[in-house]
Every structure is written in structure tokens, then in C-alpha cells.
Amino acid sequence: HLPTLILAGLVFGFLVAIGHRFPTAPAPLLAVLIGTAAVALFDLQGRGIAVVGAIPAGLPQFVVPSFPAQLPTLLASALGIAIVGYSDNVLTARSFAARHHDKIDANQELLALGVANLGAGLVQGFPVSSSGSRTVIGDSLGSKTQLFSLVAMGVVISVLLWLRPVLSLFPKAALGAIVIFAAFKLIEISEFLRLYRFRRSEFFLAIITTCGVLVTDILAGVAIAVGLSAIELLSRLAHPHDAVQGTVPNLPGLHDIDDWEGATTIPGLVIYRYDAPLCFANAEDFKSRAMSAIELEVTPVEWFVLNTEAIVEIDITAMDMLEELYDELATRGITFGMARVKRDLYAQLKRSSLLQKITEERIYLTLHTMIIGFKSRH
């Protein structure tokens, strides 16, 4: 509809121009007033431009909701609304907190949303979430405190009581232009570029999520983002970085031999580090790479020691795998030990039969004590 398109374009252009020339001017309020005046003066409603229309009078009434037979269906919808609402709230809050070097408490945000939605349910209101567009407008006007929201609440109450005839003439196209203008301010191309430089997988996740929201809807887009993020996390967990550690000339400590030229392992000793918690997703990967590290040694291996500094926990599948690895190494005459074992991991080892096989004397708190133990093995 050409007149609607023209009006939306004019309002959007007005917002961009005023926002650029006068950053702290109340451009959205001016757009509302000018759009409403244009409808009244030029009879734009008669030309097919849709307006907000009649607004119910009075304040909302307190009503205790009933629980209909469609409750299971409503719960499914409520879950979707909760996911989208919370995602919108937290992502918007984090974005603006980062801009102003502030921080948020995601748990408090969830609590506030829950209380607000319980209140909305008791007064027959819409589901509550943060408003990205209103947040942008408030931020662009220099709002710093909750006073902005309190003033907005006062204006809403004033409209419900006295200003309904004025707002009823506001064109919907102008409202759409205001929302789109605010949404454009939420898009930061620099963040996409930063994602691309930091990790390509996260950049592609952001692009796919954007396309998913545009092609489907918000709930499906969020589901796609969460699903792909979980897959990406599992893929990194299933094949993490690992290292065989050795000594480097003129450099104290033990280091990844692949990172340093001239690095060598201690003859007869393989110190193997796996940089992820051990679980069902990477148990087989760990075992195959650990065995490969042994096979690559030129000197016959007498001890294989797992450096557990990155292993904070372990599940039963990985525990069974470690027992299999111990048995396989034992048949080859290789002693299995563990170093830098944290207390939480040690507590899990005590609940398994693996610790009985390894014995306490092959559990070392530091790599230094482990090396002393290796050198004094005979």
C-alpha cells in the first residue's frame, strides 16, 4: 500500500535525521505527535492508512485466573514465551551493560521476569519481557536510571485515563518505523566482525541464527541457535586439544612438545594432558589419542602419566574407559599414573575400582613429585 509505505519511510527518515543531528532529542515522541497530527489534518485514515484505533478506557482489574481444560496446551505455549522472553531480556541487558561497562545478574533478571509475569496474569495483561526498542530509545536519550521506566508508566496510565483519543489516531506504519529504527540500533556489524576474527564457528552460528529468525520466527530461531550451540560445544568437547609434555632447553617446567622447537620427552615417560573433562562424548577419542602418544615414542615407554589439570570431573563411561586403558597398559608392562589430581576428581576415583588398581602411590599432586617418583622407580 503506497501511502502506508511513504508514511513509514518519512517517519523512519525523520527519526534517522533527528537522531543524527540531535542525539538527545525525543525523536520518537516527536514522530508520534507529528504522525498523529498528519492523520488528523490530511485524513490519512480515509486514504487507507491503518491507525491504532480505539483504546479501552480505565485501569486493568484484578482477576484470579481460572485453569481451563486446555491447560497442557497453554503450558507448552507458556514455555515457548518464557524461553523467547528470557532470551530477549538477557541478551538485550548484556548488550547494553557491555556498552556502559556495567554487569547484570541473569538470575535476578529471571526472577524479575517471573514476578512481572505473575502480576500480568492477575491483571489480564500481556506476557512481559524487556523491550529492545524501548531500551534503545531510552539509552539514546541518555536515560540512566529506573526513572525512565517510571515516567513511561505514568504516561501509559495518563493515556488510559485521558489521552486515548490522541493516541487512537497514531498510524501503525509510524509505530513500525519507530520499532525498526530502534532495532537497527541493536545491530552491531562490528560484533559480527569481532566474532569472525575470534572464532569462525561462532560467527557462522550468529549468521545462521539471524537467518533462522528471519525465515521462521523468533521461537524457532532461538531453538536453532540453542541446538547449534549445543552441537558446537559437544564437537569441541568430543575432540579437544591434547598434549604430550616434555622439557625444553633453557626453559623451566614442562611444556607441550609440539609448541617448542627442541622439546623432548623424558625417556621412558609419557606425560599426557587432555584439555577437557572426560565424559561419554570424548572417552574413545581420549583413549585412541593416548595410545597414539605412546606409539609415537622412540624409547620404550615404562610409565604413562595422565596430567589431569584440565579434568575437573569424569562420568561413568570415561571411568570405565580409564580402567580399560589401565588393563591394556598393564598387559604391555606400562605403569599407569595420574598427576595434578584435584580433590573433586579424587573423590570420584575413590568411588570407583580404578583407584584400587592404580594405588595411592601412583596418584601425584604435582608433576614435580611424579617425576621424582619416576626417576626413583628402580
Short mmCIF file of C-alpha atoms in Angstrom, two decimals:
data_model
loop_
_atom_site.label_atom_id
_atom_site.label_comp_id
_atom_site.label_asym_id
_atom_site.label_seq_id
_atom_site.Cartn_x
_atom_site.Cartn_y
_atom_site.Cartn_z
CA HIS A 1 0.00 0.00 0.00
CA LEU A 2 1.88 3.02 -1.34
CA PRO A 3 0.59 5.73 1.07
CA THR A 4 1.47 3.48 4.04
CA LEU A 5 4.93 2.85 2.63
CA ILE A 6 5.50 6.56 2.04
CA LEU A 7 4.41 7.46 5.56
CA ALA A 8 6.61 4.78 7.14
CA GLY A 9 9.56 5.94 5.04
CA LEU A 10 9.06 9.58 6.02
CA VAL A 11 8.84 8.73 9.71
CA PHE A 12 11.91 6.50 9.51
CA GLY A 13 13.87 9.21 7.66
CA PHE A 14 12.78 11.77 10.25
CA LEU A 15 13.99 9.55 13.09
CA VAL A 16 17.36 8.93 11.42
CA ALA A 17 17.87 12.64 10.66
CA ILE A 18 16.90 13.87 14.13
CA GLY A 19 18.86 11.07 15.82
CA HIS A 20 21.97 12.01 13.84
CA ARG A 21 21.65 15.78 14.23
CA PHE A 22 20.19 15.95 17.75
CA PRO A 23 21.10 12.68 19.55
CA THR A 24 19.33 13.55 22.82
CA ALA A 25 16.17 14.99 21.25
CA PRO A 26 12.96 13.00 21.90
CA ALA A 27 12.70 11.94 18.25
CA PRO A 28 10.24 9.03 18.83
CA LEU A 29 7.88 11.30 20.80
CA LEU A 30 8.04 13.92 18.05
CA ALA A 31 7.35 11.18 15.47
CA VAL A 32 4.27 10.11 17.44
CA LEU A 33 2.93 13.65 17.65
CA ILE A 34 3.69 14.53 14.02
CA GLY A 35 2.26 11.23 12.75
CA THR A 36 -0.92 11.72 14.78
CA ALA A 37 -1.26 15.31 13.57
CA ALA A 38 -0.77 14.23 9.96
CA VAL A 39 -3.58 11.66 10.25
CA ALA A 40 -5.93 14.28 11.69
CA LEU A 41 -5.03 17.10 9.28
CA PHE A 42 -4.84 15.17 5.99
CA ASP A 43 -7.42 12.46 6.69
CA LEU A 44 -4.85 9.73 6.14
CA GLN A 45 -7.17 7.15 7.67
CA GLY A 46 -9.56 7.82 4.80
CA ARG A 47 -6.71 7.08 2.37
CA GLY A 48 -6.33 3.56 3.76
CA ILE A 49 -3.61 4.12 6.35
CA ALA A 50 -4.31 1.99 9.42
CA VAL A 51 -4.28 3.63 12.83
CA VAL A 52 -4.09 2.27 16.38
CA GLY A 53 -7.82 2.76 16.84
CA ALA A 54 -9.93 2.75 19.96
CA ILE A 55 -8.10 2.07 23.23
CA PRO A 56 -10.01 0.54 26.15
CA ALA A 57 -10.58 3.01 28.97
CA GLY A 58 -9.65 2.65 32.61
CA LEU A 59 -7.08 0.69 34.55
CA PRO A 60 -6.77 -3.13 34.48
CA GLN A 61 -8.82 -5.06 37.01
CA PHE A 62 -7.50 -7.69 39.39
CA VAL A 63 -8.86 -11.13 38.40
CA VAL A 64 -7.84 -14.55 39.66
CA PRO A 65 -7.38 -16.67 36.50
CA SER A 66 -9.22 -19.94 36.07
CA PHE A 67 -7.50 -23.12 34.94
CA PRO A 68 -9.18 -24.32 31.74
CA ALA A 69 -9.15 -27.77 30.24
CA GLN A 70 -6.63 -26.51 27.66
CA LEU A 71 -4.00 -26.10 30.40
CA PRO A 72 -1.49 -28.58 28.84
CA THR A 73 -1.65 -26.67 25.55
CA LEU A 74 -1.27 -23.36 27.37
CA LEU A 75 1.75 -24.68 29.28
CA ALA A 76 3.51 -25.56 26.03
CA SER A 77 2.87 -22.06 24.69
CA ALA A 78 3.94 -20.53 28.00
CA LEU A 79 7.24 -22.42 27.85
CA GLY A 80 7.95 -21.01 24.39
CA ILE A 81 7.06 -17.49 25.52
CA ALA A 82 9.28 -17.88 28.60
CA ILE A 83 12.27 -19.00 26.52
CA VAL A 84 11.91 -16.19 23.99
CA GLY A 85 11.17 -13.59 26.68
CA TYR A 86 14.11 -14.54 28.85
CA SER A 87 16.48 -14.78 25.88
CA ASP A 88 15.38 -11.34 24.69
CA ASN A 89 15.73 -9.89 28.18
CA VAL A 90 19.18 -11.28 28.97
CA LEU A 91 20.72 -10.66 25.55
CA THR A 92 19.46 -7.07 25.48
CA ALA A 93 20.62 -6.48 29.05
CA ARG A 94 24.07 -7.91 28.38
CA SER A 95 24.46 -5.85 25.23
CA PHE A 96 23.70 -2.56 26.97
CA ALA A 97 25.60 -3.50 30.11
CA ALA A 98 28.70 -4.06 27.96
CA ARG A 99 28.22 -0.68 26.28
CA HIS A 100 28.22 1.08 29.65
CA HIS A 101 30.83 -1.13 31.38
CA ASP A 102 28.20 -2.48 33.73
CA LYS A 103 27.16 -6.01 34.64
CA ILE A 104 23.89 -7.88 35.15
CA ASP A 105 22.73 -10.80 37.27
CA ALA A 106 20.94 -13.23 34.96
CA ASN A 107 19.25 -14.95 37.91
CA GLN A 108 17.82 -11.64 39.12
CA GLU A 109 16.59 -10.91 35.60
CA LEU A 110 14.79 -14.27 35.55
CA LEU A 111 13.29 -13.62 38.98
CA ALA A 112 12.09 -10.17 37.93
CA LEU A 113 10.52 -11.56 34.75
CA GLY A 114 8.77 -14.28 36.72
CA VAL A 115 7.30 -11.84 39.25
CA ALA A 116 6.27 -9.41 36.50
CA ASN A 117 4.51 -12.15 34.55
CA LEU A 118 2.70 -13.40 37.65
CA GLY A 119 1.46 -9.86 38.15
CA ALA A 120 0.46 -9.55 34.50
CA GLY A 121 -1.53 -12.78 34.77
CA LEU A 122 -3.50 -11.39 37.70
CA VAL A 123 -4.50 -8.22 35.81
CA GLN A 124 -5.11 -9.94 32.42
CA GLY A 125 -2.02 -8.41 30.89
CA PHE A 126 0.25 -9.45 28.04
CA PRO A 127 3.33 -11.60 28.78
CA VAL A 128 6.17 -9.39 30.00
CA SER A 129 9.69 -9.18 28.61
CA SER A 130 12.23 -6.45 28.08
CA SER A 131 11.56 -4.17 25.14
CA GLY A 132 14.60 -3.91 22.91
CA SER A 133 13.14 -0.94 21.04
CA ARG A 134 12.22 0.97 24.21
CA THR A 135 15.64 0.19 25.70
CA VAL A 136 17.37 1.64 22.64
CA ILE A 137 15.20 4.75 22.73
CA GLY A 138 15.83 5.29 26.44
CA ASP A 139 19.56 4.75 26.01
CA SER A 140 19.79 7.11 23.04
CA LEU A 141 18.04 9.81 25.10
CA GLY A 142 20.58 9.46 27.88
CA SER A 143 18.40 7.66 30.44
CA LYS A 144 20.49 6.23 33.27
CA THR A 145 18.07 5.08 35.98
CA GLN A 146 14.70 3.43 36.59
CA LEU A 147 13.14 6.90 36.50
CA PHE A 148 12.79 6.41 32.73
CA SER A 149 10.53 3.40 33.26
CA LEU A 150 8.55 5.15 35.99
CA VAL A 151 7.87 8.12 33.71
CA ALA A 152 6.87 5.72 30.92
CA MET A 153 4.45 4.01 33.31
CA GLY A 154 2.97 7.37 34.24
CA VAL A 155 2.45 8.24 30.58
CA VAL A 156 0.75 4.89 29.92
CA ILE A 157 -1.63 5.49 32.83
CA SER A 158 -2.31 9.01 31.53
CA VAL A 159 -3.16 7.60 28.08
CA LEU A 160 -5.53 5.04 29.57
CA LEU A 161 -7.31 7.70 31.60
CA TRP A 162 -7.23 10.86 29.49
CA LEU A 163 -5.23 10.72 26.23
CA ARG A 164 -6.89 7.80 24.44
CA PRO A 165 -8.43 9.93 21.64
CA VAL A 166 -5.00 11.34 20.73
CA LEU A 167 -3.16 8.02 20.58
CA SER A 168 -6.03 6.32 18.75
CA LEU A 169 -5.11 8.37 15.66
CA PHE A 170 -1.48 7.26 15.65
CA PRO A 171 -0.68 5.39 12.38
CA LYS A 172 0.53 1.82 12.73
CA ALA A 173 3.08 2.39 9.95
CA ALA A 174 4.74 5.09 12.06
CA LEU A 175 4.81 2.74 15.03
CA GLY A 176 6.51 0.13 12.83
CA ALA A 177 9.05 2.74 11.69
CA ILE A 178 9.89 3.59 15.32
CA VAL A 179 10.39 -0.08 16.20
CA ILE A 180 12.54 -0.72 13.11
CA PHE A 181 14.57 2.42 13.81
CA ALA A 182 15.26 1.16 17.33
CA ALA A 183 16.02 -2.36 16.07
CA PHE A 184 18.65 -1.02 13.67
CA LYS A 185 20.49 0.44 16.65
CA LEU A 186 20.67 -3.04 18.18
CA ILE A 187 22.55 -4.41 15.16
CA GLU A 188 26.31 -4.06 15.58
CA ILE A 189 28.23 -5.08 12.48
CA SER A 190 31.45 -4.65 14.45
CA GLU A 191 30.36 -7.52 16.73
CA PHE A 192 29.92 -9.83 13.73
CA LEU A 193 33.42 -8.88 12.58
CA ARG A 194 34.78 -9.49 16.09
CA LEU A 195 33.13 -12.94 16.11
CA TYR A 196 34.66 -13.70 12.71
CA ARG A 197 38.14 -12.79 13.95
CA PHE A 198 37.76 -14.62 17.26
CA ARG A 199 36.21 -17.92 16.17
CA ARG A 200 34.66 -18.69 12.79
CA SER A 201 32.22 -21.22 14.24
CA GLU A 202 30.65 -18.57 16.50
CA PHE A 203 30.39 -16.18 13.55
CA PHE A 204 28.54 -18.77 11.47
CA LEU A 205 26.28 -19.54 14.45
CA ALA A 206 25.35 -15.85 14.60
CA ILE A 207 24.63 -15.74 10.84
CA ILE A 208 22.56 -18.94 10.92
CA THR A 209 20.60 -17.70 13.95
CA THR A 210 19.85 -14.42 12.18
CA CYS A 211 18.65 -16.23 9.08
CA GLY A 212 16.68 -18.70 11.20
CA VAL A 213 14.76 -15.89 12.92
CA LEU A 214 14.07 -14.13 9.61
CA VAL A 215 12.99 -17.24 7.71
CA THR A 216 10.97 -18.88 10.51
CA ASP A 217 10.09 -16.94 13.67
CA ILE A 218 11.70 -15.91 16.94
CA LEU A 219 10.99 -19.12 18.86
CA ALA A 220 12.25 -21.35 16.06
CA GLY A 221 15.27 -19.07 15.60
CA VAL A 222 16.14 -19.30 19.28
CA ALA A 223 15.69 -23.09 19.17
CA ILE A 224 18.02 -23.28 16.17
CA ALA A 225 20.60 -21.15 17.99
CA VAL A 226 20.46 -23.23 21.18
CA GLY A 227 20.60 -26.51 19.26
CA LEU A 228 23.53 -25.48 17.09
CA SER A 229 25.38 -24.02 20.09
CA ALA A 230 24.99 -27.34 21.93
CA ILE A 231 26.24 -29.25 18.88
CA GLU A 232 29.21 -26.90 18.50
CA LEU A 233 30.05 -27.23 22.21
CA LEU A 234 29.83 -31.04 22.04
CA SER A 235 32.05 -31.10 18.96
CA ARG A 236 34.75 -29.15 20.83
CA LEU A 237 34.29 -31.34 23.89
CA ALA A 238 34.47 -34.51 21.80
CA HIS A 239 37.84 -33.59 20.25
CA PRO A 240 39.67 -31.09 22.47
CA HIS A 241 43.29 -30.05 22.47
CA ASP A 242 45.76 -32.51 23.96
CA ALA A 243 49.49 -32.51 24.60
CA VAL A 244 52.46 -34.73 25.31
CA GLN A 245 54.62 -32.81 27.75
CA GLY A 246 58.38 -32.70 27.89
CA THR A 247 61.35 -30.50 28.66
CA VAL A 248 62.62 -27.53 26.66
CA PRO A 249 66.26 -26.41 26.76
CA ASN A 250 66.77 -23.29 28.90
CA LEU A 251 63.09 -23.18 29.82
CA PRO A 252 61.89 -24.30 33.25
CA GLY A 253 58.88 -26.55 33.68
CA LEU A 254 57.13 -28.99 31.37
CA HIS A 255 55.63 -27.92 28.05
CA ASP A 256 53.74 -29.22 25.02
CA ILE A 257 56.46 -30.71 22.83
CA ASP A 258 54.57 -29.65 19.69
CA ASP A 259 54.79 -25.99 20.72
CA TRP A 260 58.53 -25.72 21.21
CA GLU A 261 61.43 -26.47 18.91
CA GLY A 262 63.91 -28.80 20.55
CA ALA A 263 61.42 -30.06 23.14
CA THR A 264 61.83 -33.71 24.13
CA THR A 265 60.01 -36.13 26.38
CA ILE A 266 61.66 -37.73 29.38
CA PRO A 267 62.91 -41.15 28.14
CA GLY A 268 60.56 -43.91 29.24
CA LEU A 269 57.91 -41.47 30.50
CA VAL A 270 54.85 -40.17 28.66
CA ILE A 271 53.13 -37.25 30.37
CA TYR A 272 49.82 -36.83 28.60
CA ARG A 273 47.46 -33.88 29.10
CA TYR A 274 43.85 -33.85 27.85
CA ASP A 275 42.30 -30.38 27.94
CA ALA A 276 38.66 -31.22 28.69
CA PRO A 277 36.54 -33.08 31.26
CA LEU A 278 36.33 -36.78 30.48
CA CYS A 279 32.85 -37.97 29.57
CA PHE A 280 30.92 -40.23 27.21
CA ALA A 281 31.40 -37.76 24.33
CA ASN A 282 35.19 -37.99 24.29
CA ALA A 283 36.07 -41.25 26.06
CA GLU A 284 37.03 -43.12 22.88
CA ASP A 285 38.81 -40.07 21.46
CA PHE A 286 40.88 -39.81 24.64
CA LYS A 287 41.88 -43.48 24.59
CA SER A 288 42.87 -43.56 20.93
CA ARG A 289 44.94 -40.37 21.20
CA ALA A 290 46.58 -41.53 24.42
CA MET A 291 47.60 -44.80 22.78
CA SER A 292 48.89 -42.89 19.74
CA ALA A 293 51.07 -40.78 22.04
CA ILE A 294 52.61 -43.98 23.40
CA GLU A 295 53.16 -45.44 19.93
CA LEU A 296 54.98 -42.30 18.76
CA GLU A 297 57.66 -42.63 21.45
CA VAL A 298 61.03 -43.91 20.22
CA THR A 299 62.22 -45.05 23.63
CA PRO A 300 60.18 -47.93 25.16
CA VAL A 301 57.56 -46.47 27.46
CA GLU A 302 57.69 -47.56 31.10
CA TRP A 303 55.26 -45.06 32.64
CA PHE A 304 52.17 -43.36 31.21
CA VAL A 305 51.01 -40.49 33.45
CA LEU A 306 47.79 -38.60 32.85
CA ASN A 307 48.08 -34.91 33.73
CA THR A 308 44.55 -34.16 35.00
CA GLU A 309 44.90 -30.39 35.50
CA ALA A 310 42.10 -29.79 32.95
CA ILE A 311 39.96 -32.74 34.06
CA VAL A 312 37.70 -31.45 36.81
CA GLU A 313 35.14 -34.24 36.60
CA ILE A 314 34.52 -37.60 34.97
CA ASP A 315 31.45 -39.70 34.21
CA ILE A 316 31.00 -43.45 34.49
CA THR A 317 31.64 -44.10 30.79
CA ALA A 318 35.00 -42.34 30.96
CA MET A 319 35.82 -44.14 34.23
CA ASP A 320 35.24 -47.50 32.55
CA MET A 321 37.42 -46.37 29.66
CA LEU A 322 40.27 -45.47 32.06
CA GLU A 323 40.04 -48.93 33.60
CA GLU A 324 40.25 -50.46 30.12
CA LEU A 325 43.28 -48.27 29.38
CA TYR A 326 44.90 -49.32 32.66
CA ASP A 327 44.38 -53.02 31.88
CA GLU A 328 45.71 -52.63 28.34
CA LEU A 329 48.81 -50.78 29.54
CA ALA A 330 49.37 -53.35 32.28
CA THR A 331 49.48 -56.17 29.71
CA ARG A 332 52.24 -54.20 27.95
CA GLY A 333 54.20 -53.66 31.17
CA ILE A 334 53.48 -49.94 31.33
CA THR A 335 52.72 -48.31 34.69
CA PHE A 336 49.68 -46.02 34.71
CA GLY A 337 49.69 -42.96 36.97
CA MET A 338 47.87 -39.67 37.43
CA ALA A 339 49.26 -36.25 38.34
CA ARG A 340 47.76 -32.94 39.49
CA VAL A 341 44.61 -34.71 40.68
CA LYS A 342 42.13 -32.29 42.21
CA ARG A 343 40.14 -33.20 45.30
CA ASP A 344 36.81 -33.43 43.44
CA LEU A 345 38.30 -35.81 40.88
CA TYR A 346 39.99 -37.80 43.62
CA ALA A 347 36.64 -38.21 45.38
CA GLN A 348 35.18 -39.65 42.17
CA LEU A 349 38.13 -42.01 41.80
CA LYS A 350 37.55 -43.31 45.33
CA ARG A 351 34.01 -44.31 44.37
CA SER A 352 35.33 -46.50 41.54
CA SER A 353 37.55 -49.55 41.39
CA LEU A 354 40.18 -47.70 39.32
CA LEU A 355 41.91 -46.22 42.38
CA GLN A 356 42.43 -49.73 43.80
CA LYS A 357 44.22 -50.71 40.59
CA ILE A 358 46.36 -47.59 40.33
CA THR A 359 47.05 -47.49 44.10
CA GLU A 360 47.57 -44.33 46.13
CA GLU A 361 51.31 -44.16 45.45
CA ARG A 362 50.69 -43.57 41.74
CA ILE A 363 48.47 -40.54 42.39
CA TYR A 364 50.60 -37.38 42.47
CA LEU A 365 49.63 -33.87 43.49
CA THR A 366 52.29 -32.24 41.29
CA LEU A 367 54.26 -33.09 38.17
CA HIS A 368 57.48 -32.46 40.08
CA THR A 369 56.77 -35.18 42.65
CA MET A 370 55.67 -37.51 39.85
CA ILE A 371 58.99 -37.08 38.03
CA ILE A 372 60.87 -37.75 41.27
CA GLY A 373 58.83 -40.91 41.67
CA PHE A 374 59.60 -41.98 38.11
CA LYS A 375 63.35 -41.44 38.50
CA SER A 376 63.40 -43.44 41.73
CA ARG A 377 61.29 -46.31 40.37
CA HIS A 378 64.08 -48.92 40.42
#
